[in-house]
Short mmCIF file of C-alpha atoms and ligand atoms in Angstrom, two decimals:
data_model
loop_
_atom_site.label_atom_id
_atom_site.label_comp_id
_atom_site.label_asym_id
_atom_site.label_seq_id
_atom_site.Cartn_x
_atom_site.Cartn_y
_atom_site.Cartn_z
CA MET A 1457 25.86 36.34 -64.46
CA LYS A 1458 27.25 33.67 -62.72
CA ILE A 1459 30.96 33.95 -62.05
CA THR A 1460 32.77 30.77 -61.61
CA LEU A 1461 36.54 30.22 -60.31
CA SER A 1462 38.38 26.74 -61.37
CA LYS A 1463 42.23 26.05 -62.18
CA GLU A 1464 41.65 25.08 -65.81
CA LEU A 1465 39.41 26.83 -68.55
CA ASP A 1466 36.15 25.02 -68.71
CA SER A 1467 35.83 23.48 -71.86
CA LYS A 1468 31.88 23.73 -71.44
CA GLN A 1469 31.93 27.33 -72.20
CA ASP A 1470 30.77 28.72 -75.53
CA VAL A 1471 33.29 31.68 -75.86
CA LEU A 1472 37.07 31.29 -75.15
CA VAL A 1473 39.25 34.24 -74.02
CA LEU A 1474 42.65 34.22 -74.16
CA GLY A 1475 45.46 37.26 -72.98
CA LEU A 1476 48.71 37.90 -74.42
CA PHE A 1477 51.24 39.99 -73.14
CA GLU A 1478 53.41 41.92 -76.03
CA GLU A 1479 56.86 40.24 -74.24
CA ASP A 1480 55.33 36.93 -74.19
CA LYS A 1481 55.31 33.84 -77.06
CA HIS A 1482 51.36 32.95 -77.20
CA ASN A 1483 51.63 29.25 -75.50
CA TYR A 1484 48.40 27.93 -76.31
CA LYS A 1485 49.43 25.07 -78.31
CA PHE A 1486 47.78 23.15 -75.56
CA LEU A 1487 44.45 24.17 -76.58
CA SER A 1488 44.46 22.89 -80.22
CA ALA A 1489 46.94 22.66 -82.95
CA GLU A 1490 44.63 24.65 -85.38
CA LEU A 1491 44.52 28.10 -83.06
CA SER A 1492 47.83 28.04 -82.69
CA LYS A 1493 49.28 27.89 -85.83
CA GLU A 1494 46.77 30.33 -86.55
CA LEU A 1495 47.82 32.46 -84.03
CA ASP A 1496 51.45 32.51 -84.90
CA GLU A 1497 50.67 33.52 -88.35
CA ALA A 1498 48.79 36.64 -87.08
CA ILE A 1499 51.87 37.69 -85.21
CA LYS A 1500 53.86 37.20 -88.38
CA ARG A 1501 52.01 39.01 -90.83
CA LYS A 1502 51.02 41.61 -87.92
CA VAL A 1503 47.80 41.77 -88.62
CA PHE A 1504 47.32 40.98 -84.52
CA GLU A 1505 49.74 43.98 -82.94
CA ARG A 1506 50.15 43.20 -79.87
CA LYS A 1507 49.94 46.97 -78.12
CA PHE A 1508 46.52 46.46 -75.46
CA GLY A 1509 43.26 45.97 -76.75
CA SER A 1510 43.75 44.95 -80.06
CA THR A 1511 42.06 41.46 -80.51
CA HIS A 1512 42.41 38.73 -83.01
CA THR A 1513 39.51 36.11 -83.00
CA SER A 1514 39.09 32.33 -84.48
CA ASN A 1515 36.69 29.90 -84.89
CA ALA A 1516 39.34 27.26 -84.43
CA PRO A 1517 38.48 24.20 -81.88
CA PRO A 1518 38.07 23.23 -79.37
CA TYR A 1519 35.76 26.23 -78.26
CA LYS A 1520 32.92 27.00 -80.72
CA LYS A 1521 34.59 30.91 -80.84
CA THR A 1522 37.90 31.99 -79.86
CA LEU A 1523 39.13 35.71 -78.63
CA VAL A 1524 42.44 36.76 -78.25
CA ILE A 1525 43.17 40.07 -76.64
CA ALA A 1526 46.35 41.65 -76.66
CA LEU A 1527 47.28 43.11 -73.33
CA GLY A 1528 50.65 45.56 -74.07
CA LYS A 1529 53.10 45.56 -71.85
CA LYS A 1530 53.22 43.88 -68.52
CA LYS A 1531 54.64 47.08 -66.60
CA GLU A 1532 51.68 49.14 -68.29
CA PHE A 1533 49.23 46.75 -67.19
CA THR A 1534 46.86 47.81 -64.60
CA LEU A 1535 43.30 46.42 -62.96
CA ASN A 1536 41.40 49.28 -65.23
CA CYS A 1537 43.21 47.07 -67.85
CA LEU A 1538 41.80 44.25 -66.27
CA ARG A 1539 38.28 45.75 -66.39
CA ARG A 1540 38.63 46.59 -69.91
CA ALA A 1541 39.66 43.34 -71.28
CA LEU A 1542 36.73 41.81 -69.28
CA GLY A 1543 34.83 44.45 -70.98
CA LYS A 1544 35.54 43.71 -73.82
CA ALA A 1545 35.37 39.85 -73.58
CA VAL A 1546 31.63 40.31 -72.32
CA LYS A 1547 30.82 42.66 -75.15
CA PHE A 1548 32.53 40.50 -77.57
CA ALA A 1549 30.22 36.90 -76.15
CA CYS A 1550 27.01 38.81 -76.22
CA CYS A 1551 27.54 40.19 -79.68
CA SER A 1552 28.70 36.95 -80.81
CA GLN A 1553 24.98 35.42 -79.54
CA TYR A 1554 26.55 33.51 -76.91
CA SER A 1555 26.19 33.01 -73.66
CA SER A 1556 29.20 31.79 -71.47
CA LEU A 1557 33.06 31.92 -71.57
CA THR A 1558 35.99 31.20 -69.72
CA THR A 1559 38.83 32.84 -70.09
CA ASN A 1560 42.60 33.16 -68.54
CA LEU A 1561 42.36 37.19 -68.01
CA VAL A 1562 42.54 36.67 -64.29
CA SER A 1563 45.17 34.30 -63.89
CA LEU A 1564 47.46 36.35 -66.20
CA ALA A 1565 46.94 39.41 -64.03
CA HIS A 1566 46.73 37.94 -61.10
CA SER A 1567 49.76 36.18 -61.66
CA SER A 1568 52.18 39.46 -62.04
CA LYS A 1569 51.46 39.98 -57.82
CA LYS A 1570 50.90 43.73 -58.59
CA TRP A 1571 47.75 43.68 -56.82
CA LYS A 1572 45.95 42.61 -53.20
CA ASP A 1573 43.70 39.73 -54.38
CA ASN A 1574 40.65 41.47 -53.39
CA ASP A 1575 41.20 44.36 -54.98
CA LEU A 1576 41.69 42.04 -58.25
CA GLY A 1577 38.47 40.22 -57.23
CA ARG A 1578 36.93 44.22 -57.46
CA ALA A 1579 37.80 44.87 -60.37
CA THR A 1580 36.93 41.71 -61.83
CA ALA A 1581 33.36 41.81 -61.06
CA GLU A 1582 33.08 45.58 -62.39
CA GLY A 1583 35.15 44.49 -65.34
CA LEU A 1584 32.14 41.97 -66.35
CA LEU A 1585 28.96 43.08 -64.90
CA LEU A 1586 29.43 46.98 -65.82
CA ALA A 1587 29.73 45.79 -69.34
CA GLU A 1588 26.81 43.60 -69.34
CA TYR A 1589 24.50 46.49 -68.81
CA THR A 1590 21.90 47.28 -71.79
CA PHE A 1591 18.71 49.59 -71.37
CA LYS A 1592 16.39 47.40 -73.05
CA LYS A 1593 13.60 48.60 -71.56
CA TYR A 1594 12.35 50.52 -74.34
CA LEU A 1595 13.29 47.85 -77.22
CA GLY A 1596 11.17 45.86 -79.33
CA LYS A 1597 11.06 42.16 -79.54
CA GLU A 1598 13.64 41.84 -82.58
CA LYS A 1599 16.05 44.32 -80.95
CA LYS A 1600 15.67 42.93 -77.67
CA GLU A 1601 16.37 39.05 -78.81
CA LYS A 1602 19.52 40.28 -80.25
CA LEU A 1603 21.20 41.19 -77.27
CA PRO A 1604 21.74 38.05 -75.09
CA GLU A 1605 22.04 37.70 -71.54
CA LEU A 1606 25.93 36.03 -70.57
CA HIS A 1607 25.04 33.96 -67.93
CA THR A 1608 28.30 32.45 -67.15
CA ALA A 1609 32.05 33.54 -66.78
CA ALA A 1610 33.97 30.57 -65.95
CA LEU A 1611 37.36 32.11 -64.82
CA GLN A 1612 40.83 30.32 -64.50
CA LEU A 1613 41.99 31.06 -61.34
CA GLU A 1614 43.30 29.21 -58.22
CA SER A 1615 40.30 30.36 -56.02
CA ALA A 1616 41.65 32.39 -53.12
CA ALA A 1617 39.02 33.55 -49.97
CA PRO A 1618 40.15 37.35 -50.05
CA PHE A 1619 39.60 37.25 -54.11
CA ALA A 1620 36.15 35.83 -53.82
CA ASP A 1621 35.69 38.62 -51.59
CA GLY A 1622 36.75 41.45 -53.49
CA LEU A 1623 34.46 39.61 -56.20
CA ALA A 1624 31.04 39.58 -53.80
CA THR A 1625 31.89 43.51 -53.07
CA GLY A 1626 32.51 44.32 -56.88
CA ARG A 1627 29.26 42.27 -57.59
CA VAL A 1628 27.32 44.99 -55.56
CA ILE A 1629 29.31 47.86 -56.36
CA ALA A 1630 28.49 47.34 -60.43
CA GLU A 1631 24.94 45.74 -59.76
CA ALA A 1632 24.35 49.39 -57.67
CA THR A 1633 26.05 50.86 -60.41
CA ASN A 1634 23.95 49.09 -63.33
CA PHE A 1635 21.01 50.02 -61.54
CA VAL A 1636 21.67 53.78 -61.41
CA LYS A 1637 22.29 53.50 -64.88
CA ASP A 1638 18.74 52.54 -65.03
CA LEU A 1639 17.04 55.33 -63.01
CA VAL A 1640 19.50 58.31 -65.04
CA ASN A 1641 18.46 56.91 -68.82
CA GLU A 1642 14.78 56.65 -68.01
CA PRO A 1643 12.51 59.58 -69.22
CA ALA A 1644 11.69 62.08 -67.96
CA ARG A 1645 7.61 61.29 -68.40
CA VAL A 1646 8.28 58.19 -66.35
CA ALA A 1647 11.19 59.30 -63.79
CA THR A 1648 9.42 62.10 -61.55
CA THR A 1649 10.23 63.01 -58.15
CA GLU A 1650 7.62 60.47 -57.39
CA TYR A 1651 8.68 58.02 -59.13
CA LEU A 1652 12.08 58.34 -57.13
CA GLU A 1653 10.57 58.45 -54.31
CA LYS A 1654 8.72 55.21 -55.03
CA VAL A 1655 12.08 53.33 -55.72
CA ALA A 1656 14.05 54.91 -52.66
CA ARG A 1657 11.20 53.54 -50.95
CA SER A 1658 11.54 50.19 -52.00
CA VAL A 1659 15.13 50.14 -52.08
CA ALA A 1660 15.13 50.84 -48.23
CA SER A 1661 12.28 48.19 -47.56
CA GLN A 1662 14.53 45.63 -48.50
CA HIS A 1663 17.19 46.34 -45.46
CA LYS A 1664 16.71 46.70 -42.02
CA THR A 1665 19.74 49.26 -41.87
CA ILE A 1666 18.10 51.67 -43.85
CA ARG A 1667 15.56 54.31 -42.56
CA ILE A 1668 13.80 56.69 -44.75
CA ARG A 1669 11.95 59.99 -44.79
CA VAL A 1670 10.06 61.78 -47.20
CA LEU A 1671 9.97 65.67 -46.94
CA HIS A 1672 7.18 66.81 -49.11
CA ALA A 1673 6.30 70.65 -50.40
CA PRO A 1674 4.17 71.19 -47.32
CA GLU A 1675 6.77 70.28 -44.69
CA MET A 1676 9.34 71.53 -46.58
CA LYS A 1677 7.95 74.87 -46.52
CA LYS A 1678 7.29 74.95 -42.90
CA LEU A 1679 10.83 73.95 -42.79
CA GLY A 1680 11.72 77.35 -44.58
CA MET A 1681 13.33 75.21 -47.60
CA GLY A 1682 12.49 77.99 -50.49
CA ALA A 1683 15.31 77.85 -52.94
CA ILE A 1684 14.24 73.97 -53.55
CA LEU A 1685 10.24 75.04 -53.43
CA GLY A 1686 10.93 78.17 -56.19
CA VAL A 1687 12.69 75.23 -58.58
CA GLY A 1688 9.51 73.12 -58.33
CA GLN A 1689 7.07 75.31 -58.22
CA GLY A 1690 6.39 75.50 -62.26
CA SER A 1691 5.93 71.64 -62.20
CA ALA A 1692 3.24 68.80 -62.06
CA THR A 1693 4.95 66.98 -59.57
CA PRO A 1694 5.93 68.31 -56.76
CA PRO A 1695 9.32 68.57 -54.83
CA SER A 1696 10.57 66.55 -52.34
CA THR A 1697 13.62 66.13 -50.42
CA ILE A 1698 13.77 61.87 -49.81
CA ILE A 1699 16.53 61.13 -46.96
CA LEU A 1700 17.71 58.11 -46.63
CA GLU A 1701 19.18 57.00 -43.17
CA TYR A 1702 21.55 54.02 -43.34
CA HIS A 1703 22.45 52.66 -40.15
CA GLY A 1704 25.75 50.72 -39.74
CA GLY A 1705 28.26 51.25 -37.48
CA LYS A 1706 28.27 53.22 -33.98
CA GLY A 1707 29.92 57.15 -34.47
CA LYS A 1708 29.17 60.39 -36.38
CA TRP A 1709 27.15 60.72 -40.12
CA SER A 1710 28.61 61.36 -43.10
CA ALA A 1711 26.12 62.67 -45.53
CA ILE A 1712 25.74 62.55 -49.79
CA VAL A 1713 23.50 64.81 -51.57
CA GLY A 1714 22.48 65.03 -54.59
CA LYS A 1715 21.21 66.85 -57.26
CA GLY A 1716 17.87 65.73 -58.15
CA ILE A 1717 16.15 67.40 -60.87
CA THR A 1718 14.01 65.50 -63.18
CA PHE A 1719 13.67 67.60 -65.93
CA ASP A 1720 16.06 70.52 -66.18
CA SER A 1721 13.69 72.83 -69.10
CA GLY A 1722 16.13 75.99 -67.67
CA GLY A 1723 12.83 77.10 -66.60
CA TYR A 1724 11.86 80.69 -67.90
CA ASN A 1725 15.86 80.76 -69.27
CA LEU A 1726 14.29 78.27 -71.57
CA LYS A 1727 17.43 75.39 -72.34
CA PRO A 1728 17.50 75.55 -76.68
CA THR A 1729 17.41 72.49 -78.61
CA LYS A 1730 20.99 70.19 -78.67
CA TYR A 1731 21.01 71.09 -75.17
CA ILE A 1732 17.69 70.07 -73.27
CA GLU A 1733 17.21 67.02 -75.23
CA ASP A 1734 19.15 64.88 -72.20
CA MET A 1735 18.08 66.76 -69.45
CA HIS A 1736 16.18 64.32 -68.24
CA THR A 1737 19.53 62.68 -66.25
CA ASP A 1738 19.63 66.34 -64.22
CA MET A 1739 19.07 63.90 -61.51
CA ALA A 1740 22.01 61.62 -61.67
CA GLY A 1741 23.36 63.09 -58.44
CA SER A 1742 20.65 61.77 -56.27
CA ALA A 1743 20.45 58.20 -58.26
CA ALA A 1744 24.01 57.96 -57.32
CA VAL A 1745 23.30 58.46 -54.20
CA LEU A 1746 20.96 56.43 -53.96
CA GLY A 1747 22.91 53.55 -55.71
CA THR A 1748 25.77 54.20 -53.36
CA ILE A 1749 23.47 54.18 -49.89
CA LYS A 1750 22.16 50.97 -51.75
CA ALA A 1751 25.10 49.36 -52.09
CA MET A 1752 27.01 50.56 -48.40
CA ALA A 1753 23.66 48.51 -46.99
CA GLU A 1754 24.47 45.48 -49.02
CA LEU A 1755 28.24 45.24 -47.96
CA LYS A 1756 27.17 46.20 -44.45
CA VAL A 1757 29.59 48.90 -44.02
CA LYS A 1758 30.29 49.53 -40.78
CA LYS A 1759 29.48 53.78 -40.76
CA ASN A 1760 26.27 55.85 -40.88
CA ILE A 1761 25.85 57.32 -43.95
CA VAL A 1762 22.53 60.12 -44.68
CA GLY A 1763 21.93 60.00 -48.05
CA VAL A 1764 19.78 63.19 -49.21
CA MET A 1765 18.07 63.23 -52.67
CA ALA A 1766 16.88 66.86 -53.47
CA MET A 1767 13.99 66.28 -55.88
CA ALA A 1768 12.21 68.76 -58.09
CA GLU A 1769 11.37 69.19 -61.88
CA ASN A 1770 12.59 72.76 -63.92
CA MET A 1771 9.65 73.22 -65.84
CA VAL A 1772 8.02 76.29 -67.69
CA SER A 1773 4.61 77.27 -67.03
CA SER A 1774 2.52 80.44 -65.37
CA ARG A 1775 3.37 79.36 -61.58
CA ALA A 1776 7.14 78.66 -62.37
CA GLN A 1777 9.60 81.23 -60.97
CA HIS A 1778 10.65 84.55 -62.55
CA PRO A 1779 14.42 85.43 -63.31
CA GLY A 1780 14.91 87.78 -60.61
CA ASP A 1781 12.69 86.37 -57.83
CA ILE A 1782 14.28 86.37 -54.71
CA VAL A 1783 13.78 83.23 -52.20
CA THR A 1784 15.14 82.44 -48.72
CA ALA A 1785 16.93 79.09 -47.97
CA TYR A 1786 16.92 76.74 -45.43
CA ASN A 1787 19.45 78.78 -43.49
CA GLY A 1788 17.91 81.84 -44.15
CA LYS A 1789 19.85 83.17 -46.56
CA THR A 1790 18.33 85.10 -49.26
CA ILE A 1791 19.55 84.38 -53.26
CA GLN A 1792 17.99 86.47 -55.93
CA VAL A 1793 17.81 83.92 -58.87
CA GLY A 1794 19.53 85.64 -61.73
CA ASN A 1795 19.20 82.86 -64.25
CA THR A 1796 16.74 79.61 -63.70
CA ASP A 1797 18.64 77.18 -65.24
CA ALA A 1798 21.57 77.43 -62.53
CA GLU A 1799 18.60 75.38 -60.38
CA GLY A 1800 20.75 72.83 -59.30
CA ARG A 1801 22.76 74.96 -56.75
CA LEU A 1802 19.11 75.99 -55.57
CA VAL A 1803 18.05 72.99 -54.26
CA LEU A 1804 21.17 72.13 -52.98
CA ALA A 1805 21.23 75.52 -51.27
CA ASP A 1806 18.31 74.04 -48.70
CA ALA A 1807 19.16 70.26 -48.93
CA LEU A 1808 22.78 70.76 -47.84
CA ALA A 1809 21.96 73.36 -45.17
CA TYR A 1810 19.63 71.28 -43.92
CA THR A 1811 21.20 67.73 -43.85
CA GLU A 1812 23.75 69.48 -41.62
CA ASP A 1813 21.88 71.53 -39.48
CA LYS A 1814 20.10 67.89 -38.91
CA TYR A 1815 23.28 65.46 -38.88
CA LYS A 1816 26.25 67.69 -38.17
CA PRO A 1817 27.81 65.70 -40.36
CA GLU A 1818 31.54 65.18 -40.22
CA VAL A 1819 31.28 64.78 -44.16
CA ILE A 1820 29.35 66.00 -46.84
CA ILE A 1821 30.02 65.06 -50.32
CA ASP A 1822 27.56 66.03 -52.45
CA LEU A 1823 26.95 65.06 -56.37
CA ALA A 1824 25.38 67.29 -59.09
CA THR A 1825 25.31 67.37 -62.90
CA LEU A 1826 25.85 71.27 -62.43
CA THR A 1827 27.30 73.14 -64.83
CA GLY A 1828 27.92 72.81 -68.59
CA ALA A 1829 31.02 74.57 -67.68
CA CYS A 1830 32.60 71.44 -66.03
CA VAL A 1831 31.88 69.44 -69.20
CA VAL A 1832 33.74 72.11 -71.16
CA ALA A 1833 36.34 71.99 -69.13
CA LEU A 1834 36.92 68.16 -68.26
CA GLY A 1835 35.12 66.48 -70.85
CA TYR A 1836 33.58 62.88 -70.35
CA TYR A 1837 36.32 61.10 -68.12
CA ALA A 1838 36.46 63.35 -64.82
CA ALA A 1839 34.05 65.01 -62.39
CA GLY A 1840 35.44 68.51 -61.34
CA MET A 1841 35.92 68.54 -57.85
CA VAL A 1842 35.87 71.73 -55.29
CA GLY A 1843 35.62 71.70 -51.54
CA ASN A 1844 36.22 73.01 -47.98
CA ASP A 1845 39.37 70.06 -47.01
CA GLU A 1846 42.22 68.59 -48.52
CA ALA A 1847 42.66 65.31 -46.58
CA LEU A 1848 38.66 64.53 -48.03
CA GLN A 1849 39.56 65.28 -51.22
CA THR A 1850 42.99 63.70 -51.13
CA ALA A 1851 40.28 60.39 -50.45
CA LEU A 1852 38.32 61.11 -53.16
CA GLU A 1853 41.18 61.35 -55.74
CA GLN A 1854 42.08 57.95 -54.62
CA ALA A 1855 39.12 56.24 -54.68
CA GLY A 1856 38.54 57.90 -58.24
CA ASN A 1857 41.58 56.61 -59.34
CA ASP A 1858 41.17 52.64 -57.66
CA SER A 1859 37.56 53.02 -59.23
CA TYR A 1860 38.42 54.62 -62.27
CA ASP A 1861 35.31 56.67 -61.61
CA ARG A 1862 37.61 59.99 -61.68
CA VAL A 1863 37.57 63.18 -59.95
CA TRP A 1864 40.30 66.17 -60.89
CA LYS A 1865 40.26 69.37 -58.11
CA LEU A 1866 39.69 72.30 -59.11
CA PRO A 1867 41.43 75.78 -57.83
CA PHE A 1868 39.03 76.75 -55.22
CA TYR A 1869 40.95 80.21 -54.09
CA GLU A 1870 39.82 83.18 -52.07
CA GLU A 1871 39.53 84.97 -55.16
CA TYR A 1872 36.69 83.38 -56.33
CA GLN A 1873 34.74 83.62 -52.62
CA ASP A 1874 32.32 86.55 -53.35
CA TRP A 1875 31.94 86.42 -56.96
CA MET A 1876 28.22 84.45 -56.14
CA ASP A 1877 27.45 87.74 -53.40
CA GLY A 1878 24.06 89.08 -54.52
CA SER A 1879 23.54 92.92 -55.03
CA VAL A 1880 19.89 93.22 -53.30
CA SER A 1881 20.18 89.40 -51.68
CA ASP A 1882 22.75 87.91 -49.91
CA LEU A 1883 23.42 85.86 -52.86
CA ASN A 1884 22.63 85.51 -56.70
CA ASN A 1885 22.69 81.95 -58.35
CA VAL A 1886 24.64 83.12 -61.20
CA GLU A 1887 27.78 85.53 -61.07
CA THR A 1888 27.64 89.10 -60.45
CA LYS A 1889 31.20 89.40 -61.08
CA GLY A 1890 33.10 89.48 -64.35
CA LYS A 1891 31.43 88.36 -67.61
CA GLY A 1892 28.96 86.32 -65.68
CA TYR A 1893 30.70 82.73 -67.04
CA GLU A 1894 34.31 82.81 -66.13
CA ALA A 1895 34.97 79.38 -64.17
CA GLY A 1896 31.40 78.41 -63.72
CA SER A 1897 31.88 74.98 -62.29
CA ILE A 1898 34.51 76.43 -59.27
CA THR A 1899 32.07 79.34 -58.99
CA GLY A 1900 28.91 76.88 -59.08
CA GLY A 1901 30.96 74.97 -56.14
CA VAL A 1902 31.21 78.65 -54.02
CA PHE A 1903 27.44 79.23 -54.17
CA LEU A 1904 27.00 75.51 -52.32
CA SER A 1905 29.95 76.84 -50.14
CA LYS A 1906 27.15 79.45 -48.54
CA PHE A 1907 25.36 76.56 -47.22
CA VAL A 1908 27.89 74.43 -45.45
CA GLU A 1909 29.02 75.78 -42.22
CA LYS A 1910 31.24 73.24 -40.00
CA ALA A 1911 31.13 70.31 -42.12
CA ARG A 1912 34.62 68.75 -43.98
CA TRP A 1913 32.89 69.30 -47.49
CA ALA A 1914 33.48 68.28 -51.34
CA HIS A 1915 31.16 68.83 -54.26
CA LEU A 1916 31.68 66.93 -57.15
CA ASP A 1917 30.53 68.06 -60.74
CA ILE A 1918 29.26 64.76 -62.66
CA ALA A 1919 27.64 66.96 -65.37
CA GLY A 1920 29.87 65.44 -67.68
CA THR A 1921 30.35 61.96 -66.20
CA ALA A 1922 26.91 60.76 -65.72
CA TYR A 1923 26.13 60.82 -69.61
CA ILE A 1924 28.02 60.19 -72.31
CA PRO A 1925 27.36 59.91 -75.73
CA GLU A 1926 30.76 57.41 -76.35
CA GLU A 1927 30.46 53.01 -75.54
CA GLY A 1928 34.01 52.10 -73.68
CA ASP A 1929 35.27 48.83 -72.80
CA TYR A 1930 33.35 47.83 -70.22
CA GLY A 1931 30.46 50.96 -70.55
CA GLN A 1932 27.98 51.86 -72.44
CA LYS A 1933 26.66 55.12 -74.24
CA TYR A 1934 24.58 57.39 -72.27
CA ALA A 1935 23.75 56.65 -68.64
CA THR A 1936 27.44 55.74 -66.46
CA GLY A 1937 26.40 55.33 -63.19
CA ALA A 1938 28.87 57.97 -61.84
CA GLY A 1939 29.74 58.56 -58.41
CA VAL A 1940 28.77 55.50 -57.34
CA ARG A 1941 32.32 53.85 -57.74
CA VAL A 1942 34.10 56.65 -56.41
CA LEU A 1943 31.73 57.29 -53.23
CA SER A 1944 31.67 53.47 -52.71
CA TYR A 1945 35.27 53.09 -52.83
CA TYR A 1946 36.11 55.85 -50.44
CA PHE A 1947 33.66 54.43 -47.53
CA LEU A 1948 35.36 51.46 -47.86
CA GLN A 1949 38.81 53.12 -47.53
CA ASP A 1950 40.86 51.76 -44.29
N1 LIG B 3313 21.66 71.11 -65.60
C1 LIG B 3313 22.51 71.84 -65.94
C2 LIG B 3313 23.98 71.29 -66.37
C3 LIG B 3313 24.38 70.59 -67.42
C4 LIG B 3313 24.57 70.97 -68.84
C5 LIG B 3313 24.17 69.31 -67.18
C6 LIG B 3313 24.71 70.54 -69.32
C7 LIG B 3313 24.49 68.18 -68.03
C8 LIG B 3313 25.04 68.64 -69.12
C9 LIG B 3313 22.16 72.67 -65.15
O1 LIG B 3313 21.47 73.17 -64.44
C10 LIG B 3313 22.57 74.10 -65.74
O2 LIG B 3313 22.08 74.66 -66.44
N2 LIG B 3313 23.47 75.33 -65.20
C11 LIG B 3313 24.06 76.05 -66.06
C12 LIG B 3313 24.57 76.96 -64.73
C13 LIG B 3313 24.54 79.16 -65.67
C14 LIG B 3313 23.10 80.00 -65.67
C15 LIG B 3313 25.29 79.67 -64.45
C16 LIG B 3313 25.23 75.74 -67.29
O3 LIG B 3313 25.98 75.03 -67.05
O4 LIG B 3313 25.12 76.56 -68.32
ZN1 LIG B 3314 20.03 74.32 -65.48
ZN1 LIG B 3315 20.35 71.29 -64.04
#
């Protein structure tokens, strides 16, 4: 999608999108008397509510179609309201089979002077480009044709350099997010560990600043990564650890580590119907790692960031691991596999310990679709967060709120810290206290914490946010690309 800026609305575009704040009288008389009269009447008859998000559509000239979006009260209008309004605009134009629009939404937001131009530009690109996404690959010809692409969004705004910079940043972040949506939506038959390696190699090949290394099973065996090997041993596609070093500056490494289970059948603790179908999405953490590294390289962020994707498929076969097996992780700790379905923490155990040992990062953030308990606790609109460092978590909260890829801090009290201790091993991958399921997202984090020694560390459980059953104003049903925005905003801070 091309995004253009000009002082005036662009009369060459198909669709006109206008915003209207609750306290403003509409002043769109200059467009056409017909449109103005129609709007007056709709407001008078209260068919067009003035609260945020309600819309009025019109066929009155001068445009082929006009959409008026109520923006609510000025003081309640946020950057995310702007993303949402722009998302509505894009979806409306596409649904009406038009491929270009012009709008005053951005100039209205700009005139409030509440935000820096750069932040406004970023949110603008995100609203437009995230809304544009559809997972079309498997649609037949007829269905595909009904989803035209928007080729131009002409924004009314006196162009300012910081706004254009923000727009460019937002475009990179949104495109990386959409790239991750594609990976997560892809069925497990295609998106295997080998497929993700290929995609990661192709991302790396496009940037001189990215160096890729992949650990395959024989090497992981030599390194003593028994936990990830155990998870992957029942699959026809072998496990791997994909490492992407982004060299963007001087100084210490930051690390992002993602769970990459290309299908989570549960293993011998097999998942039941209604829980198993979506488990091709269990690699969303590793996909977000790849998307973030891609975005950081495109934005030339002046930091060194290593992305680690812990890849395996959790299947059932005569070679699969048994419930009760005991494996040894990279850091020498022994783990009893109390439940083969708690496999994410096993692959991350090796990945976290290896990453800390090799890169001595100052900060490690891991992302994982780790627990159903997190979906129960928080639903679809916040990732659960635990960690060992307050400042890091505060920074992630801020990045989450700003990007609207939100995270919610869970308690990580001392009392939880021995709940994953093993009886005949150092650790168990399921709780050995209580009834076995209490505070599942927190105790999942407790397990992971045993594989980080010195780094400032945070764990984001994206089980609820990565794949959702609801369409949003600028988001779609299914894969969301969760993690890319919060991490990108985090690395762009200061
Ligand atoms: N991949 C699942 C978690 C999940 C559930 C992700 C729903 C997305 C949506 C994970 O591997 C898992 O099965 N976790 C178990 C852990 C339990 C056995 C301790 C769970 O949450 O039930
Ligand atoms: Zn599982
Ligand atoms: Zn899983």
